[in-house]
mmCIF file of C-alpha atoms in Angstrom:
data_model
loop_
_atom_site.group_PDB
_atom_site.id
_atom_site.type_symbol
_atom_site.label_atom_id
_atom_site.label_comp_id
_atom_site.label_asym_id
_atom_site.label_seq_id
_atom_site.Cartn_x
_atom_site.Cartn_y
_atom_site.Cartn_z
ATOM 1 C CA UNK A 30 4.394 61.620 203.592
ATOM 2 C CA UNK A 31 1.196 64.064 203.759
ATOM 3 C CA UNK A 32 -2.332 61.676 202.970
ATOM 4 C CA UNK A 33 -3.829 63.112 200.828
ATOM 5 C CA UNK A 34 -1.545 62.624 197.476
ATOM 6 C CA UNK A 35 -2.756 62.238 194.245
ATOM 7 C CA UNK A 36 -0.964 59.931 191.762
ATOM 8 C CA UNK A 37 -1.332 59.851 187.889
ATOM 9 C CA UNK A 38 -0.334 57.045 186.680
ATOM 10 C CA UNK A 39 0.495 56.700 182.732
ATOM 11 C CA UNK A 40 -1.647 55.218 179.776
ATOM 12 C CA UNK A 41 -2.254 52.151 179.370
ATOM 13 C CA UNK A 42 0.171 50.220 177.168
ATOM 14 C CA UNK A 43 3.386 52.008 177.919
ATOM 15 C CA UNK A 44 6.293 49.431 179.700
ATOM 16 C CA UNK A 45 6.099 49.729 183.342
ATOM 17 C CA UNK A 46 9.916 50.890 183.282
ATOM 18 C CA UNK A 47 9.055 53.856 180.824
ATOM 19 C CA UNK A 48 5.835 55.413 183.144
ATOM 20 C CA UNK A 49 6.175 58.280 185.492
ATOM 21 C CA UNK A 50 4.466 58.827 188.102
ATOM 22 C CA UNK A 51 3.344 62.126 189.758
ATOM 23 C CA UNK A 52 2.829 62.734 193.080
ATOM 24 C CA UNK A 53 1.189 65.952 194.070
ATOM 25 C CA UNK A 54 0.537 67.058 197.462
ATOM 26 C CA UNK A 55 -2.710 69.092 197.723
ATOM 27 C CA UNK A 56 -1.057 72.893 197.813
ATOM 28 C CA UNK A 57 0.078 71.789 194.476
ATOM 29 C CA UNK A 58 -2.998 70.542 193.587
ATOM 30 C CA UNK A 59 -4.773 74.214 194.147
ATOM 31 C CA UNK A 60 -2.098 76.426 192.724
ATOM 32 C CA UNK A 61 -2.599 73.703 189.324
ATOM 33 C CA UNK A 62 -6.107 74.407 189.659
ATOM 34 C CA UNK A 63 -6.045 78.317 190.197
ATOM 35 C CA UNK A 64 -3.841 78.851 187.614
ATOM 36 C CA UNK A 65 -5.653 76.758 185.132
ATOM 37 C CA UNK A 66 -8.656 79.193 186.229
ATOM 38 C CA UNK A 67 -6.711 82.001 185.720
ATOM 39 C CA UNK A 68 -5.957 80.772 182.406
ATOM 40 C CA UNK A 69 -9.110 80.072 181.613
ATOM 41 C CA UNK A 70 -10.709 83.312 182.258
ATOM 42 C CA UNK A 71 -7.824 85.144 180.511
ATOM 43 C CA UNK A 72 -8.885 83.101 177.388
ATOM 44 C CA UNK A 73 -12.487 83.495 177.877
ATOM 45 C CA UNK A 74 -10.926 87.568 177.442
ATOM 46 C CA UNK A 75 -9.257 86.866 174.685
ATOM 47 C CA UNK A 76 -11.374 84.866 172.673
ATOM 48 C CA UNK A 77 -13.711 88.040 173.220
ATOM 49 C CA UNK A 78 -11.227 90.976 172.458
ATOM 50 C CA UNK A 79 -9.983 92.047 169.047
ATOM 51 C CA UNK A 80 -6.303 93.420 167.385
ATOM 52 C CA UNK A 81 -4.100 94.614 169.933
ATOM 53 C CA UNK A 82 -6.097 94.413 172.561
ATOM 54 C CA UNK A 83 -5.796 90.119 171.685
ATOM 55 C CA UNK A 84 -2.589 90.132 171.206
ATOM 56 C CA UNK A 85 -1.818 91.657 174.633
ATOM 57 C CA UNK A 86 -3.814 89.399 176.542
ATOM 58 C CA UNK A 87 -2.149 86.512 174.642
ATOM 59 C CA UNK A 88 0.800 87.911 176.026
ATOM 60 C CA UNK A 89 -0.728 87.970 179.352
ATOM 61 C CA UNK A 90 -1.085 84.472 178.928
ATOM 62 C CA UNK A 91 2.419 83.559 177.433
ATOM 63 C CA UNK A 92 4.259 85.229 180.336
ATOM 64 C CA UNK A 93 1.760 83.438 183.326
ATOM 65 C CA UNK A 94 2.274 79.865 181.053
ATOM 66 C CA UNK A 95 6.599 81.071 181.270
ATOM 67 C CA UNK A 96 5.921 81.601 185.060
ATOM 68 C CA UNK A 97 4.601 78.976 186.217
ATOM 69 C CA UNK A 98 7.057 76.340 184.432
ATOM 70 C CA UNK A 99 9.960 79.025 186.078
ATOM 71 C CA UNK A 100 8.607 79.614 189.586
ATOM 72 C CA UNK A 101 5.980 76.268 190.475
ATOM 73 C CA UNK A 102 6.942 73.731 188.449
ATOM 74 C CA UNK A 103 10.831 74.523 188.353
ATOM 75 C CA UNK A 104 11.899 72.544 185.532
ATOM 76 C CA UNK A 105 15.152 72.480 183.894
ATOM 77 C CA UNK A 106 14.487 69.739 181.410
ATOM 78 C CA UNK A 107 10.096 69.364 181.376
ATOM 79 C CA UNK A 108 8.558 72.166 180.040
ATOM 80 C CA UNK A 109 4.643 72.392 180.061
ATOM 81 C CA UNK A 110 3.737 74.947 176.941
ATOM 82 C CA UNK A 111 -0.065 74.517 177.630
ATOM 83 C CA UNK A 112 -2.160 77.737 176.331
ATOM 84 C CA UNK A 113 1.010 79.371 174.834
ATOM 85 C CA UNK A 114 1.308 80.893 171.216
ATOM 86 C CA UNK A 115 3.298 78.388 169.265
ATOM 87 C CA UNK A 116 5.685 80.654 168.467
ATOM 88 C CA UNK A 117 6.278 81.789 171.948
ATOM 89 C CA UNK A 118 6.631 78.353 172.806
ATOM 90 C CA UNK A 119 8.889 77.840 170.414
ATOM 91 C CA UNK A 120 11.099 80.712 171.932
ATOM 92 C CA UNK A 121 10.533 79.586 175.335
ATOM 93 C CA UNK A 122 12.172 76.118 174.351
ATOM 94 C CA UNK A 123 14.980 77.924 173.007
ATOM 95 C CA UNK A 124 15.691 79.934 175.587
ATOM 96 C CA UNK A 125 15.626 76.936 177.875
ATOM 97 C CA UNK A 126 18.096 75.128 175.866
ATOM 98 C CA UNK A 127 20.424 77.988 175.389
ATOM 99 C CA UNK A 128 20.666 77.862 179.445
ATOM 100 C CA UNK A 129 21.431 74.011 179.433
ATOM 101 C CA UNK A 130 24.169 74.324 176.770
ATOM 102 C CA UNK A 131 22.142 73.013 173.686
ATOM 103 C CA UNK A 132 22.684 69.519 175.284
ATOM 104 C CA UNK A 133 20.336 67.062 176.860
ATOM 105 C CA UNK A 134 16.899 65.207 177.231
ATOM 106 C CA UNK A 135 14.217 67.685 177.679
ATOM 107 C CA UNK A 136 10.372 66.644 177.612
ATOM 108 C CA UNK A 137 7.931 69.352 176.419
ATOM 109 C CA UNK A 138 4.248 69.031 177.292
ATOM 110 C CA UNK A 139 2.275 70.770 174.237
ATOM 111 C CA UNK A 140 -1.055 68.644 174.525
ATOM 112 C CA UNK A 141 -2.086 66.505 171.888
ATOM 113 C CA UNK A 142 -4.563 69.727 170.112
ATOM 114 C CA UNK A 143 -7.945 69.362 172.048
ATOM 115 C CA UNK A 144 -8.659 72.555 172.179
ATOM 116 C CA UNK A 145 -6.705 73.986 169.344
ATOM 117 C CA UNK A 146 -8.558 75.047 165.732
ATOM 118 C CA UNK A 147 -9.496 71.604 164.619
ATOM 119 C CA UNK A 148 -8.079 69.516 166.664
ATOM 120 C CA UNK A 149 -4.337 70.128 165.329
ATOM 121 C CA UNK A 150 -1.559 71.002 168.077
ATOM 122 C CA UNK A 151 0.160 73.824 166.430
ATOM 123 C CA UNK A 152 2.654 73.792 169.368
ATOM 124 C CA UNK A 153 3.600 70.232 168.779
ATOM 125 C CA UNK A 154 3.908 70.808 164.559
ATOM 126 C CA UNK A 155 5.896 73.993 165.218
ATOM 127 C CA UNK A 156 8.359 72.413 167.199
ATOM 128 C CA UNK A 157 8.582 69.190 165.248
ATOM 129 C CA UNK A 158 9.062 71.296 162.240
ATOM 130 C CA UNK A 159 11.786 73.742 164.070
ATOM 131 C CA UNK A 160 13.944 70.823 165.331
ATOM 132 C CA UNK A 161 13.978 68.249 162.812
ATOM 133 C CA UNK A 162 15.666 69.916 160.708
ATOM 134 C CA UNK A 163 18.315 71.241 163.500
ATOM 135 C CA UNK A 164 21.462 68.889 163.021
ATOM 136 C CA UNK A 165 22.733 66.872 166.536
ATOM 137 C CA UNK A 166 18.831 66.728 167.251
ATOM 138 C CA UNK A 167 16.057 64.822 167.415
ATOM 139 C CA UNK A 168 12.584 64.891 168.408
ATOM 140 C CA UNK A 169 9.691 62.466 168.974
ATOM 141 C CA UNK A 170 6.529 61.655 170.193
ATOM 142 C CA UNK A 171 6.713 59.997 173.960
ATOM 143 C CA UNK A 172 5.560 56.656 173.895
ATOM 144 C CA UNK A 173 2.120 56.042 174.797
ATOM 145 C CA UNK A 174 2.064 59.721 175.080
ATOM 146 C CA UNK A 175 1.006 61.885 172.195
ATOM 147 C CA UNK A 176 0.543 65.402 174.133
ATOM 148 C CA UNK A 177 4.200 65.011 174.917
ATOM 149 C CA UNK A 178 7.752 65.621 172.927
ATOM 150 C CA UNK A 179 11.051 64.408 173.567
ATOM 151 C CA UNK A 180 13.667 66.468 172.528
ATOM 152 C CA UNK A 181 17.516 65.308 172.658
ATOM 153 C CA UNK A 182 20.454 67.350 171.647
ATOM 154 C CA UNK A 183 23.924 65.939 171.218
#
């Protein structure tokens, strides 16, 4: 095991059997960090632009967001959505299920609306409001977690 790991542990509060924890060796650690930079600066763009111009950089930004959970983080089932549109999210998540049969636990990372308009996670409503009203479905907040859904289809 490398030395230098870093471990997040869970909030306080949640059962010991329910917490996760992540281990992530340091080249994680910098691709995290460079592509939160990259994100950062492609918002700093958008925020800036106008019209089409914002739109295509939020593009930009849906497809590197799409990327990374396809190529880094390689998740069938966790999905981080960070810095997409909701509605891209939204189509990301059904794409994801489509693959996996419509069937199964997936957890979906949308933040808990920090930096959204304020303070309200437009991912997390959009997706509430998209699946609770989908029959053999449901979806709720992870305990102890509010920047996180879990999403079960039966």
């Amino acid at each position: 095991m490398p030395s230098a790991l870093h471990v997040k542990r869970a909030p306080r509060g949640v059962p010991k059997a329910q917490r996760d924890t992540v281990v992530k060796n340091p080249k994680f650690v910098a691709m995290e960090k460079d592509h939160m930079m990259e994100l950062s600066h492609l918002f700093a763009q958008r925020n800036e632009s106008r019209g089409e111009q914002r739109d295509k950089i939020q593009e930009v930004i849906n497809l590197k967001v799409a990327s990374w959970n396809d190529n880094v983080l390689l998740g069938e089932t966790k999905f981080d959505l960070h810095g997409m549109t909701p509605d891209a999210a939204v189509d990301f998540v059904l794409e994801k299920i489509k693959k996996k049969g419509n069937y199964g636990e997936f957890t979906l990372i949308t933040g808990r609306g920090k930096h959204s308009t304020r303070g309200i996670p437009r991912i997390k409503m959009l997706l509430v409001d998209k699946f609770t009203s989908r029959s053999r479905c449901s979806i709720i907040e992870e305990l102890g977690n509010p920047g996180r859904l879990v999403l079960n289809l039966w």
